[in-house]
Coordinates of C-alpha atoms in Angstrom, one line a residue:
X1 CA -49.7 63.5 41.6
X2 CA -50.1 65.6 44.8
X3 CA -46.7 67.0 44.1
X4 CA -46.4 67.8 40.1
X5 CA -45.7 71.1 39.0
X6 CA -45.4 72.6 35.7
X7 CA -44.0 75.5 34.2
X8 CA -44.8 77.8 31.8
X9 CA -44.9 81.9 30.6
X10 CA -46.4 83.9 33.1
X11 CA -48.3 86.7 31.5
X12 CA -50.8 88.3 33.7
X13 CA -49.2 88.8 37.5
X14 CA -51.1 87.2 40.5
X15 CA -51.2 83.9 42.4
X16 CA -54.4 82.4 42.8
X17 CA -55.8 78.7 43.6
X18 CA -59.0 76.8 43.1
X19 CA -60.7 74.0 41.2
X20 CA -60.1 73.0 37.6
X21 CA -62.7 73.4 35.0
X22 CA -61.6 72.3 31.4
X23 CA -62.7 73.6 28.1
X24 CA -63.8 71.6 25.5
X25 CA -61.4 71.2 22.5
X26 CA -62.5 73.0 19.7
X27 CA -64.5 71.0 16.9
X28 CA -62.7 68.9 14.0
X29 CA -62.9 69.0 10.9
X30 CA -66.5 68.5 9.5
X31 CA -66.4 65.9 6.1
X32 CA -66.7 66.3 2.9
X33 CA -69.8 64.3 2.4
X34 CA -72.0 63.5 1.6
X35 CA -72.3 65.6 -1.6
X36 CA -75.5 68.3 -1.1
X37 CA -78.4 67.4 -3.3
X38 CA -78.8 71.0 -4.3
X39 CA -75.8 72.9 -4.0
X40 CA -77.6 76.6 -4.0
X41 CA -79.6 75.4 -1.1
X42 CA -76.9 74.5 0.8
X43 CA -74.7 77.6 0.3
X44 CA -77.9 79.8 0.9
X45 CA -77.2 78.7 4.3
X46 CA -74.0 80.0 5.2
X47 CA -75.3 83.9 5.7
X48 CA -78.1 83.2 7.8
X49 CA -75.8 81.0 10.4
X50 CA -73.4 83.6 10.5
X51 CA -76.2 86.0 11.1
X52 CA -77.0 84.0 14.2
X53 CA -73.3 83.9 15.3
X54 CA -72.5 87.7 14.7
X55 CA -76.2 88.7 16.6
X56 CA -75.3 86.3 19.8
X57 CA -71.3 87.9 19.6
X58 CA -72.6 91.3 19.3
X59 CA -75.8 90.7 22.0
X60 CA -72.7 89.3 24.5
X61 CA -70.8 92.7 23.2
X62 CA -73.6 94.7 24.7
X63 CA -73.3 93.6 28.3
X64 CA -69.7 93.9 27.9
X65 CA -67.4 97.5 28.6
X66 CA -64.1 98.4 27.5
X67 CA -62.0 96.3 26.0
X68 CA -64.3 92.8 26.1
X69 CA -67.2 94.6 24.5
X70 CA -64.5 95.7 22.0
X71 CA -63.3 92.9 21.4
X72 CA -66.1 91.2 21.2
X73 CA -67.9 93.6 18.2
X74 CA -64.3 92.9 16.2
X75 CA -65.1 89.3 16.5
X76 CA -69.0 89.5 15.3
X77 CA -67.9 91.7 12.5
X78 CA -65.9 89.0 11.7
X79 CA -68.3 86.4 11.5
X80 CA -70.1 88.4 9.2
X81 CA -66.9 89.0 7.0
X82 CA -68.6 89.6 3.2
X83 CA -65.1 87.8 1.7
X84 CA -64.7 84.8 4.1
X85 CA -68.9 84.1 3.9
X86 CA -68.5 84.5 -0.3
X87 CA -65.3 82.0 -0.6
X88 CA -67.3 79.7 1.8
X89 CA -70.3 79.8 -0.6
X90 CA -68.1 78.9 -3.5
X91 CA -67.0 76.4 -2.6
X92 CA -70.3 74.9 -2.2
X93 CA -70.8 76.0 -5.8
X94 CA -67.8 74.6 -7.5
X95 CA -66.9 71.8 -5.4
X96 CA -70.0 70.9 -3.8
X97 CA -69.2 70.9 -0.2
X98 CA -71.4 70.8 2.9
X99 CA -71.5 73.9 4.1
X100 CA -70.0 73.4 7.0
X101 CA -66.3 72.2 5.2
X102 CA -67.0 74.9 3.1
X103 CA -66.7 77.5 5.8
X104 CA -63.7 75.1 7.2
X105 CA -62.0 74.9 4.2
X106 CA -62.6 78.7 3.3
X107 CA -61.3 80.2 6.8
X108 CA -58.0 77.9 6.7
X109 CA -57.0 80.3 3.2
X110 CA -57.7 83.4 5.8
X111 CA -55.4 81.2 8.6
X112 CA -52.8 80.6 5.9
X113 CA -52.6 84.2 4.7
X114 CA -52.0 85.3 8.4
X115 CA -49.7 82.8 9.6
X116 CA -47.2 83.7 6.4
X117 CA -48.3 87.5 7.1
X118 CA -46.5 86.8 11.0
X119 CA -46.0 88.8 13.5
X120 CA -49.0 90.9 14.6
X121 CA -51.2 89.7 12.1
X122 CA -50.2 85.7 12.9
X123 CA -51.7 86.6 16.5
X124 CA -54.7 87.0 15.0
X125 CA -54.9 83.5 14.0
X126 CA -56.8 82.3 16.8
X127 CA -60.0 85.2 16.4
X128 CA -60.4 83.3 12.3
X129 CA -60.5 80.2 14.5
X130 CA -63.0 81.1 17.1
X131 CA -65.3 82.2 14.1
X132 CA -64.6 79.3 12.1
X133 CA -65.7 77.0 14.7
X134 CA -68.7 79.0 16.0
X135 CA -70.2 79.0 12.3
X136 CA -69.4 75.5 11.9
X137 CA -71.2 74.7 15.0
X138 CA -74.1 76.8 14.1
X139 CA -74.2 74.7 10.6
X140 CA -73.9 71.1 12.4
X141 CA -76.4 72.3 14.7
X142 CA -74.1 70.9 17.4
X143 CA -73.3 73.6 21.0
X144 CA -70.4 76.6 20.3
X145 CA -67.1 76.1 21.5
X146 CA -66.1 77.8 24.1
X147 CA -66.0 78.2 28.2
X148 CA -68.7 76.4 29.9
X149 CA -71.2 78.5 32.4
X150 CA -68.8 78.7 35.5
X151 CA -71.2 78.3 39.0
X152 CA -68.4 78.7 41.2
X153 CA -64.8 80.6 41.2
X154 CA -62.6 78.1 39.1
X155 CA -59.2 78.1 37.9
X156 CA -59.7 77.3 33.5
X157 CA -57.5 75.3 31.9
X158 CA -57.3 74.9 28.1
X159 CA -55.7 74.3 25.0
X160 CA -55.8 78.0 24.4
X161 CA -58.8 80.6 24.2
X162 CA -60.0 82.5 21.4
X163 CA -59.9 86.1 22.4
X164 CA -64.2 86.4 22.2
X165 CA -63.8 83.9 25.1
X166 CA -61.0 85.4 27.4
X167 CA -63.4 88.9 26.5
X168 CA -65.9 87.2 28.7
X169 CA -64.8 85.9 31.6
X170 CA -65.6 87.1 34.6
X171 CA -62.7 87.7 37.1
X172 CA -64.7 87.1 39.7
X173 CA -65.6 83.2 38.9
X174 CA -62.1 83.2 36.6
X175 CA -60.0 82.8 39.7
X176 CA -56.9 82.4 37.0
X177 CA -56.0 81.0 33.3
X178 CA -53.8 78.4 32.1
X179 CA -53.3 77.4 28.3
X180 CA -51.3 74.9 27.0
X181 CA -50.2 76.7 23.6
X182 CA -49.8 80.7 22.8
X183 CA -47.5 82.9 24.0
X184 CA -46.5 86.5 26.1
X185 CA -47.6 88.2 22.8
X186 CA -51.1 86.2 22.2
X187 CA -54.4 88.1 22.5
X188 CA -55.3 86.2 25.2
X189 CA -51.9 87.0 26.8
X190 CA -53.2 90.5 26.5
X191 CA -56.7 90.3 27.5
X192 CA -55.7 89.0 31.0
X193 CA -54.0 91.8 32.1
X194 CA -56.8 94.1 31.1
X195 CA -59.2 91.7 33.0
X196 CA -56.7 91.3 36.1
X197 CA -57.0 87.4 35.8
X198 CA -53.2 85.8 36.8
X199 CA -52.5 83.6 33.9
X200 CA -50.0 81.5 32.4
X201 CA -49.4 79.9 28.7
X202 CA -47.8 78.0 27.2
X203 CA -47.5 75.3 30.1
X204 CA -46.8 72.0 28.4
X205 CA -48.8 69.3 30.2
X206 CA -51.4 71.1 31.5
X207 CA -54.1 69.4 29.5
X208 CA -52.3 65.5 31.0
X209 CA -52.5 66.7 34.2
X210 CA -54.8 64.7 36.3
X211 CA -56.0 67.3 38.8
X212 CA -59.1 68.3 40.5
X213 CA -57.2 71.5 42.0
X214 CA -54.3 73.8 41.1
X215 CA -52.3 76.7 42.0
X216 CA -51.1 79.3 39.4
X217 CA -48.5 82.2 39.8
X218 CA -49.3 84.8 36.9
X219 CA -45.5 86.0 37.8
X220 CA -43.3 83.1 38.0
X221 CA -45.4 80.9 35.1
X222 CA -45.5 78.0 38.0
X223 CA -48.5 75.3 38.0
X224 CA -49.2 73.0 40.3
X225 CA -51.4 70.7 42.0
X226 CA -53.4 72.3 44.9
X227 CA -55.6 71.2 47.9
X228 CA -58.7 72.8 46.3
X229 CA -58.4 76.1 48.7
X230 CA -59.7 79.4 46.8
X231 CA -57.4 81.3 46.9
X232 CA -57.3 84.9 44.8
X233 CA -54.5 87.8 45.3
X234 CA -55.2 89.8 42.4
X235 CA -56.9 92.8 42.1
X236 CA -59.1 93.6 39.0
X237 CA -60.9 97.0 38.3
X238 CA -60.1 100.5 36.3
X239 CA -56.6 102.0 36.5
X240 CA -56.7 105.6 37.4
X241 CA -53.8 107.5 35.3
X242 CA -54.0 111.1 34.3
X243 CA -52.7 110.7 30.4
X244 CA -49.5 112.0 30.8
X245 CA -46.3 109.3 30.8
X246 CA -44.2 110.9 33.9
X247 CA -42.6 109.4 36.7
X248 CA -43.1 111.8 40.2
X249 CA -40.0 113.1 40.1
X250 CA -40.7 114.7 36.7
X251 CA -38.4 112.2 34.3
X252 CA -40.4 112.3 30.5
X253 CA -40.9 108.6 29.5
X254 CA -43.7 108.9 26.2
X255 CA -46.5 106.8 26.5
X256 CA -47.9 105.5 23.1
X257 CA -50.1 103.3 21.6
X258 CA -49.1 100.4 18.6
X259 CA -51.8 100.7 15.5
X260 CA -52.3 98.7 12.8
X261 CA -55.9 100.1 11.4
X262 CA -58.3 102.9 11.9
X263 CA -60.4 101.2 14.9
X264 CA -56.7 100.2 16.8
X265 CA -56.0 104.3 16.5
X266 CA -59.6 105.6 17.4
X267 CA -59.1 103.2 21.0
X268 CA -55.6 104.1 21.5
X269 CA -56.2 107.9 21.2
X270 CA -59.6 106.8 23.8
X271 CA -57.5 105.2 26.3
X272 CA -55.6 108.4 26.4
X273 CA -52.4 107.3 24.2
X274 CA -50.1 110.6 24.1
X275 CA -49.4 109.1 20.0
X276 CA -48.3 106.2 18.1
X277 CA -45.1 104.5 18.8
X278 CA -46.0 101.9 16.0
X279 CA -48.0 102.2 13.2
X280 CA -48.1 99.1 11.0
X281 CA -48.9 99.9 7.4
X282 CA -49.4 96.0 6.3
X283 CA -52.9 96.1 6.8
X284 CA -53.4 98.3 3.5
X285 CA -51.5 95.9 1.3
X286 CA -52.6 92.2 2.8
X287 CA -55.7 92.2 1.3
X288 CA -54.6 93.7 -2.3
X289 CA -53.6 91.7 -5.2
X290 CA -51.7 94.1 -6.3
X291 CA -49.5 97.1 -5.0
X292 CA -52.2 99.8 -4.0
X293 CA -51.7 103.1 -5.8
X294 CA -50.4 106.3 -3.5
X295 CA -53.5 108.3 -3.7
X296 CA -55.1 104.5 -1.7
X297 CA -52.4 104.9 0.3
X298 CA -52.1 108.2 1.3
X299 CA -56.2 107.6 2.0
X300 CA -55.7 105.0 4.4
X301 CA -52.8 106.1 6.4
X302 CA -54.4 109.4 6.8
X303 CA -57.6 107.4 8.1
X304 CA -55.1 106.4 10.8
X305 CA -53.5 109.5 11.8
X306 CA -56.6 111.4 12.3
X307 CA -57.3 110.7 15.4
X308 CA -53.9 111.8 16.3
X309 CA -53.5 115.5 14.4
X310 CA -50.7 117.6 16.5
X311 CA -49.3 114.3 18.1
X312 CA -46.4 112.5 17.5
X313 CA -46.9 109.4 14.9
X314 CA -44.4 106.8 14.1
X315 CA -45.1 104.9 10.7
X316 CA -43.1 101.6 9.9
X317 CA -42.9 101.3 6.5
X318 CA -44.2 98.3 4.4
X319 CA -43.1 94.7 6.7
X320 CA -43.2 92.5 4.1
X321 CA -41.1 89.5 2.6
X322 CA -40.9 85.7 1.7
X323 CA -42.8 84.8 5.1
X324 CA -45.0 87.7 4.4
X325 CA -46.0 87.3 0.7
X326 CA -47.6 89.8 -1.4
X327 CA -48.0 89.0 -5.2
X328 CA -47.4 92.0 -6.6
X329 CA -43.6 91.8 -5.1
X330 CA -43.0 88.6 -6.4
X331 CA -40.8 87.0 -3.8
X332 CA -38.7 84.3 -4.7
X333 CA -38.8 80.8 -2.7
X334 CA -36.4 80.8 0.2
X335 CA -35.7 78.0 2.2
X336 CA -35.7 79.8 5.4
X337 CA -37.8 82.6 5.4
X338 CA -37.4 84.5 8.7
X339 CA -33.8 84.8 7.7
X340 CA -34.0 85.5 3.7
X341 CA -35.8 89.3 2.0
X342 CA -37.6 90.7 4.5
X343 CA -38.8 94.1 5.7
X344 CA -36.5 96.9 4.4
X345 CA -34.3 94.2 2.5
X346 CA -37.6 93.8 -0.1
X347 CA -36.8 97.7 -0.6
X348 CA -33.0 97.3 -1.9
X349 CA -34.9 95.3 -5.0
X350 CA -37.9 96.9 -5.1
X351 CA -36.6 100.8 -4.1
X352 CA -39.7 102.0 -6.2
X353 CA -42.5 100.6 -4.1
X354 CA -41.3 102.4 -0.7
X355 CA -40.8 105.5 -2.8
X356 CA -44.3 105.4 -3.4
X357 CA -44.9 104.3 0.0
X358 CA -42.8 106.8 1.6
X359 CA -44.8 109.9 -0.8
X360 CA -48.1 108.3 0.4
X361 CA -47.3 109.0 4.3
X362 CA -45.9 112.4 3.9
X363 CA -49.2 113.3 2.0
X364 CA -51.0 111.4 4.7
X365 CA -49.3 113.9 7.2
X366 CA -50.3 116.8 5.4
X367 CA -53.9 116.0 5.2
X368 CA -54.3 114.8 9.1
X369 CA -52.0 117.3 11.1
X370 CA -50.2 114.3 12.6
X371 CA -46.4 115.1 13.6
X372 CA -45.1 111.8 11.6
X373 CA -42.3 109.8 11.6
X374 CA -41.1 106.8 9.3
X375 CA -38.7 104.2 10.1
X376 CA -37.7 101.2 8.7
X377 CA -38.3 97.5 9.8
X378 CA -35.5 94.7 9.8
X379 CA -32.4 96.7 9.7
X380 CA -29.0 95.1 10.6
X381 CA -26.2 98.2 9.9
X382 CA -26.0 102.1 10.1
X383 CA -25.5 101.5 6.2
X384 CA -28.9 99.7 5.7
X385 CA -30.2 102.4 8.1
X386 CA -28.5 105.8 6.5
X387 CA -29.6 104.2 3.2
X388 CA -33.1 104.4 4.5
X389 CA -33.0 107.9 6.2
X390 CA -31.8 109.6 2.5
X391 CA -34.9 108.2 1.3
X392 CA -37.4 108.9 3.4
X393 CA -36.1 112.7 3.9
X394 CA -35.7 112.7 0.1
X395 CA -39.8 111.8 -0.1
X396 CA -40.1 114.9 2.2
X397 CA -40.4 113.2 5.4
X398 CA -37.9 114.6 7.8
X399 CA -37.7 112.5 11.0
X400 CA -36.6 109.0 10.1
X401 CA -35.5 106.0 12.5
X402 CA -35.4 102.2 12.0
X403 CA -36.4 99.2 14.4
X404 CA -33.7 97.4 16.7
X405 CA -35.1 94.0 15.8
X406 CA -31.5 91.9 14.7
X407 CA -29.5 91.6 17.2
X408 CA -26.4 92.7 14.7
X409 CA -28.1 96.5 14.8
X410 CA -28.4 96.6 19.0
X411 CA -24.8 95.5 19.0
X412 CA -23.8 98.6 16.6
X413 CA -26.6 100.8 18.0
X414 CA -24.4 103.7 18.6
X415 CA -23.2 103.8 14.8
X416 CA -26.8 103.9 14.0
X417 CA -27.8 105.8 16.2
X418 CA -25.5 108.3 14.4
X419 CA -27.2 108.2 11.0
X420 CA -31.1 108.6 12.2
X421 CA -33.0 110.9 14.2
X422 CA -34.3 108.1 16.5
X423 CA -34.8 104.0 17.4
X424 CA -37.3 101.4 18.2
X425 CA -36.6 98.1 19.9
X426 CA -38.8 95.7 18.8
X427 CA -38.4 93.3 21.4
X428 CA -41.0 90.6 20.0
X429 CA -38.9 89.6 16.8
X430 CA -35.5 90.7 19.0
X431 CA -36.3 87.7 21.4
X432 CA -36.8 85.7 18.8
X433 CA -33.4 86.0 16.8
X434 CA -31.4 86.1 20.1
X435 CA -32.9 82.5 21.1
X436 CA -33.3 80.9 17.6
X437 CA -37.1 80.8 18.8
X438 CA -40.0 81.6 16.8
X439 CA -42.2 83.5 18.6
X440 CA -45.0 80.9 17.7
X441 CA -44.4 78.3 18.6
X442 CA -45.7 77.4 22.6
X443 CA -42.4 74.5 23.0
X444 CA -40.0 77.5 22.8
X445 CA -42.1 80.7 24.0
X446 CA -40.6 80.2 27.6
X447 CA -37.4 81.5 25.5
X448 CA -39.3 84.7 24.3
X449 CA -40.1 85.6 27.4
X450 CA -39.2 89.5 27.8
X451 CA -37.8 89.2 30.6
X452 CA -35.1 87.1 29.7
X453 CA -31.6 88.7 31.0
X454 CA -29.9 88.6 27.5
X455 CA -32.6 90.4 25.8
X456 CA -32.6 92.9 28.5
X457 CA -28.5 93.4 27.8
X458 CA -29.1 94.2 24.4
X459 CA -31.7 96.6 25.3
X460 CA -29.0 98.4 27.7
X461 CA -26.3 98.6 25.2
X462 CA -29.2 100.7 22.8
X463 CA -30.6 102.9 25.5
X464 CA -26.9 103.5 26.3
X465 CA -26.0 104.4 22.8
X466 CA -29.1 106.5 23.0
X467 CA -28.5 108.2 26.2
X468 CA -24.7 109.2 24.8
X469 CA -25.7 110.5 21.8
X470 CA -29.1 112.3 22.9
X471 CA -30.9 110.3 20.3
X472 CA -34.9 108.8 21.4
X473 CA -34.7 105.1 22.5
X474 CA -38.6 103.4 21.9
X475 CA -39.5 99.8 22.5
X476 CA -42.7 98.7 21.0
X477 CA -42.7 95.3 21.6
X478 CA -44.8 93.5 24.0
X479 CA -42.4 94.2 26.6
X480 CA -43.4 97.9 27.1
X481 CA -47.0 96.6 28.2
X482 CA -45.5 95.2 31.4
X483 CA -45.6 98.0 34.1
X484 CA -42.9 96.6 35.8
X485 CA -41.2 95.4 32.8
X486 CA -41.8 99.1 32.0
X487 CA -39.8 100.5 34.8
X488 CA -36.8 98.7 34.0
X489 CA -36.8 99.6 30.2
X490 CA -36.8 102.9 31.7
X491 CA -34.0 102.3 33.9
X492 CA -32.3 100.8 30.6
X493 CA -32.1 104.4 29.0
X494 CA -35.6 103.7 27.2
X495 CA -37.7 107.3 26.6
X496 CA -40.7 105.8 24.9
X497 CA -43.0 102.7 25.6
X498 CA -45.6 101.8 22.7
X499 CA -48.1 99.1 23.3
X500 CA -51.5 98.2 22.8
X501 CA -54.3 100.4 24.1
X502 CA -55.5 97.8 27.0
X503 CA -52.1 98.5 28.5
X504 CA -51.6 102.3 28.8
X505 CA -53.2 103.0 32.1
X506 CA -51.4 100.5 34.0
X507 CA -48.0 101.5 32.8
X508 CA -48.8 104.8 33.0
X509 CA -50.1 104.6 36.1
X510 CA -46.7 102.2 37.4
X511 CA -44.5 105.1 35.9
X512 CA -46.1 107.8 38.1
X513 CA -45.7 106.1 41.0
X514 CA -41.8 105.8 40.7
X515 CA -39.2 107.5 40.1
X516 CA -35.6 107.0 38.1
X517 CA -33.5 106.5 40.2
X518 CA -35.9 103.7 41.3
X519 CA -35.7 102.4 37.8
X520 CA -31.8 102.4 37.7
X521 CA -32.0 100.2 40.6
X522 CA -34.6 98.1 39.1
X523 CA -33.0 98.2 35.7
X524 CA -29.4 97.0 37.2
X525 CA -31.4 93.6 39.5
X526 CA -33.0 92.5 36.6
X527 CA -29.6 92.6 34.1
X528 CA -27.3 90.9 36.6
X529 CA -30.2 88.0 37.2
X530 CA -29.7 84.3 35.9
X531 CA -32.7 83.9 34.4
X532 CA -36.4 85.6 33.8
X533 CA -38.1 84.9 37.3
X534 CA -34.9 86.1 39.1
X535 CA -35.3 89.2 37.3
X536 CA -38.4 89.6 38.4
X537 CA -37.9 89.1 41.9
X538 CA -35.3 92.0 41.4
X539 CA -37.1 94.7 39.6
X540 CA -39.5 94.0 42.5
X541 CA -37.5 94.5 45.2
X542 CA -37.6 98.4 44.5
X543 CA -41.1 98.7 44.2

């Protein structure tokens, strides 16, 4: 056993060693019996134990800072969710439950809802089951899952972490992370980095692995069996960057945040975003049983934008289709849904509802003083694309672009580049359609790794187009949050990086300390390597 070694995605860069501690598997699923004697009684418990859980999540949240205690307060407001609580309670009621399957049963319709909804949303999967299973707990009367008290620096291993735990490690007794599901994209992927922690996911066998010590490299995504030496080379604490997305020798490379609701906005525009590179507008319509009116709309966009009046804001319009389904829309059954009516495709049926959509933003502009743009999701030709920028000028928005997520629109980036004002790679959903992977599942996220050589091609022959033509290249995907990833999308011809807020001050700080021609030489390593580690090794070498 001595000499096995795994290999998974490495997400958070560092190499550390140390001894193992494992966490728990999270709870099963609690019975269906016995039947309660008196039904109200037993669903007149299910807001007091969630009481109990959001207190203790919001008391943790208080000893937190940045980005743990936020996360941390999103998770307690959770567990106090009026709408998952009420469907828990009846189903007590009408089906009399225990409360505890009740609460089961009701979070697996929110889990349902989110994995169809994909993307973003199906990464937040994993916070419904961290306060499914802490509720459930609290109703057994049984210990919360979760990471046990660590009394000396240990290297956790687990099936995978619900982001309230991964909040509240501490990096100086987390000496690094492995999980056996999730993926570059997860929110524990993301809370890593923030913390500093090296970690790796999706390492299948880590949890068979019979090993009292291991060794983890955060870059390469190798596990393996140590000696038990502690060993940390990674470096936690703030990153100092002055707000402004520059490299030293002056070259402009925008630094933005990706949105998807009024609190997202309020801590991008904190941690010093210079705008919004994405801005997903699903969040206003997942919850609605029917298509919200433009005045709701233009309300809730403009909650958004506010915190961004005089900067620049991109808006995607409505992401939605068969593996996203809203009722009002009425999708038809497809028997592959990832390839069948989705994102601007629902439009060419439904043209009306991102008319309405379309009006809603440029009202939404008006009211907040936000510069915004609008482009389109899931386009695959310059006519799909033109066909959108008619539109969106037509609804008096002037600056229109569409997402590089197909690979069919990076190959014939230039034509499209012709017809709109601007692009943004989307390099989440473009890994996944140049590997046949879906970006969920763990087996295959070694394949969605971004620094996969053939996705990095595609994103040269797009910042190419863009650099010919004069036209901004974005990428808004979870590769932009990689500050040395970063570097080479800027070497790539790439003028904007979008990410999530934890991110901005490292690549912003990485940028400043380069410069292009740096990048270049960075950019042209990593495209000529055989595989993601190689390219690594690379874009290092500059740096």
């Amino acid at each position: 056993m001595s000499s096995a070694r795994l290999s998974g995605v490495g997400v958070s860069s560092g190499r550390a060693s140390g001894p193992v501690v494992r966490v728990a598997e999270p709870l099963g699923e609690p019975p269906a019996t016995p039947a309660p004697d008196d039904v109200a009684q037993e669903a007149a418990r299910i807001r007091p134990a969630a009481d109990v859980v959001a207190e203790r999540l919001f008391a943790r949240a208080a000893q937190a800072t940045g980005d743990a205690k936020a996360v941390l307060e999103t998770t307690a407001a959770m567990a106090a969710d009026p709408a998952l609580l009420a469907q828990a309670e009846k189903l007590v009621a009408d089906r009399s439950l225990p409360a505890a399957r009740a609460v089961h049963q009701a979070a697996a319709g929110f889990i349902t809802a989110l994995e169809a909804a994909g993307g973003y949303l199906a990464e937040r999967v994993r916070d419904v089951q961290d306060v499914r299973d802490r509720l459930v707990a609290e109703l057994l009367g049984v210990p919360a899952p979760g990471v046990p008290e660590l009394t000396s620096p240990s290297v956790l291993v687990a099936r995978d972490l619900a982001p309230a735990d991964t909040a509240g490690l501490d990096p100086a007794q987390v000496l690094a992370l492995v999980t056996e599901e999730g993926g570059p994209t997860s929110h524990t992927a993301i809370l890593a980095r923030s913390l500093g922690i090296p970690a790796v996911v999706a390492c299948r066998g880590v949890l068979a692995l019979e090993a009292g010590a291991l060794l983890v490299d955060g870059d390469t995504g190798a596990v393996e069996v140590s000696d038990g030496t502690v060993l940390a080379a990674h470096l936690a604490g703030k990153v100092e960057w002055n707000g402004v997305g520059v490299l030293r020798d002056g070259h402009r490379v925008k630094v933005l945040g990706n949105v998807g609701s009024p609190a997202d906005a309020v801590a991008a525009a904190a941690a010093g975003a210079e705008g919004v590179g994405l801005f997903r507008t699903e969040f206003c319509f997942l919850s609605s049983t029917r298509e919200p009116t433009v005045e709701e709309q233009r309300a809730a966009y403009a909650a958004v934008l506010a915190p961004f009046a005089g900067k620049p804001v991109v808006v995607r319009t409505l992401d939605a289709g068969a593996d996203k389904p809203l009722a009002f829309l009425e999708p038809d059954p497809e028997p592959n849904p990832a390839l069948g009516v989705r994102g601007l495709r629902v439009a060419f049926d439904r043209p009306d509802v991102l008319d309405r959509q379309l009006e809603a933003i440029a009202l939404a502009a008006r009211d907040s003083g936000a510069e915004v743009s609008v482009m389109a999701p899931m386009v695959a030709t310059a006519a799909e694309a033109a066909w959108f920028v008619e539109r969106a000028r037509g609804a008096g928005v002037e600056r229109a672009g569409v997402m590089v997520e197909i690979p069919a629109a990076a190959l014939v980036a230039r034509e499209i580049l012709q017809v709109v004002d601007f692009v943004s790679l989307g390099t989440n959903d473009l890994a996944q359609y140049v590997f046949a992977a879906d970006r969920q599942v763990g087996a295959v996220a070694a394949l969605n790794d971004p620094w996969q050589p053939a996705l990095l091609r595609l994103v040269k022959l797009v910042g190419d187009a863009g650099t010919e033509l004069g036209k901004p290249v974005g990428v808004c995907g979870e590769a932009a949050s990689d500050p040395l990833l970063a570097c080479v999308l800027t070497g790539l011809g790439v003028t904007s990086l979008s990410m999530n807020h934890t991110a901005l001050a490292g690549v912003g700080a990485k940028l400043a300390s380069t410069s292009f021609d740096l990048c270049q030489l960075a950019a042209r390593g990593a495209l000529s390597a055989a595989d993601p580690a190689a390219a690594k090794l690379a874009a290092r070498a500059p740096h």
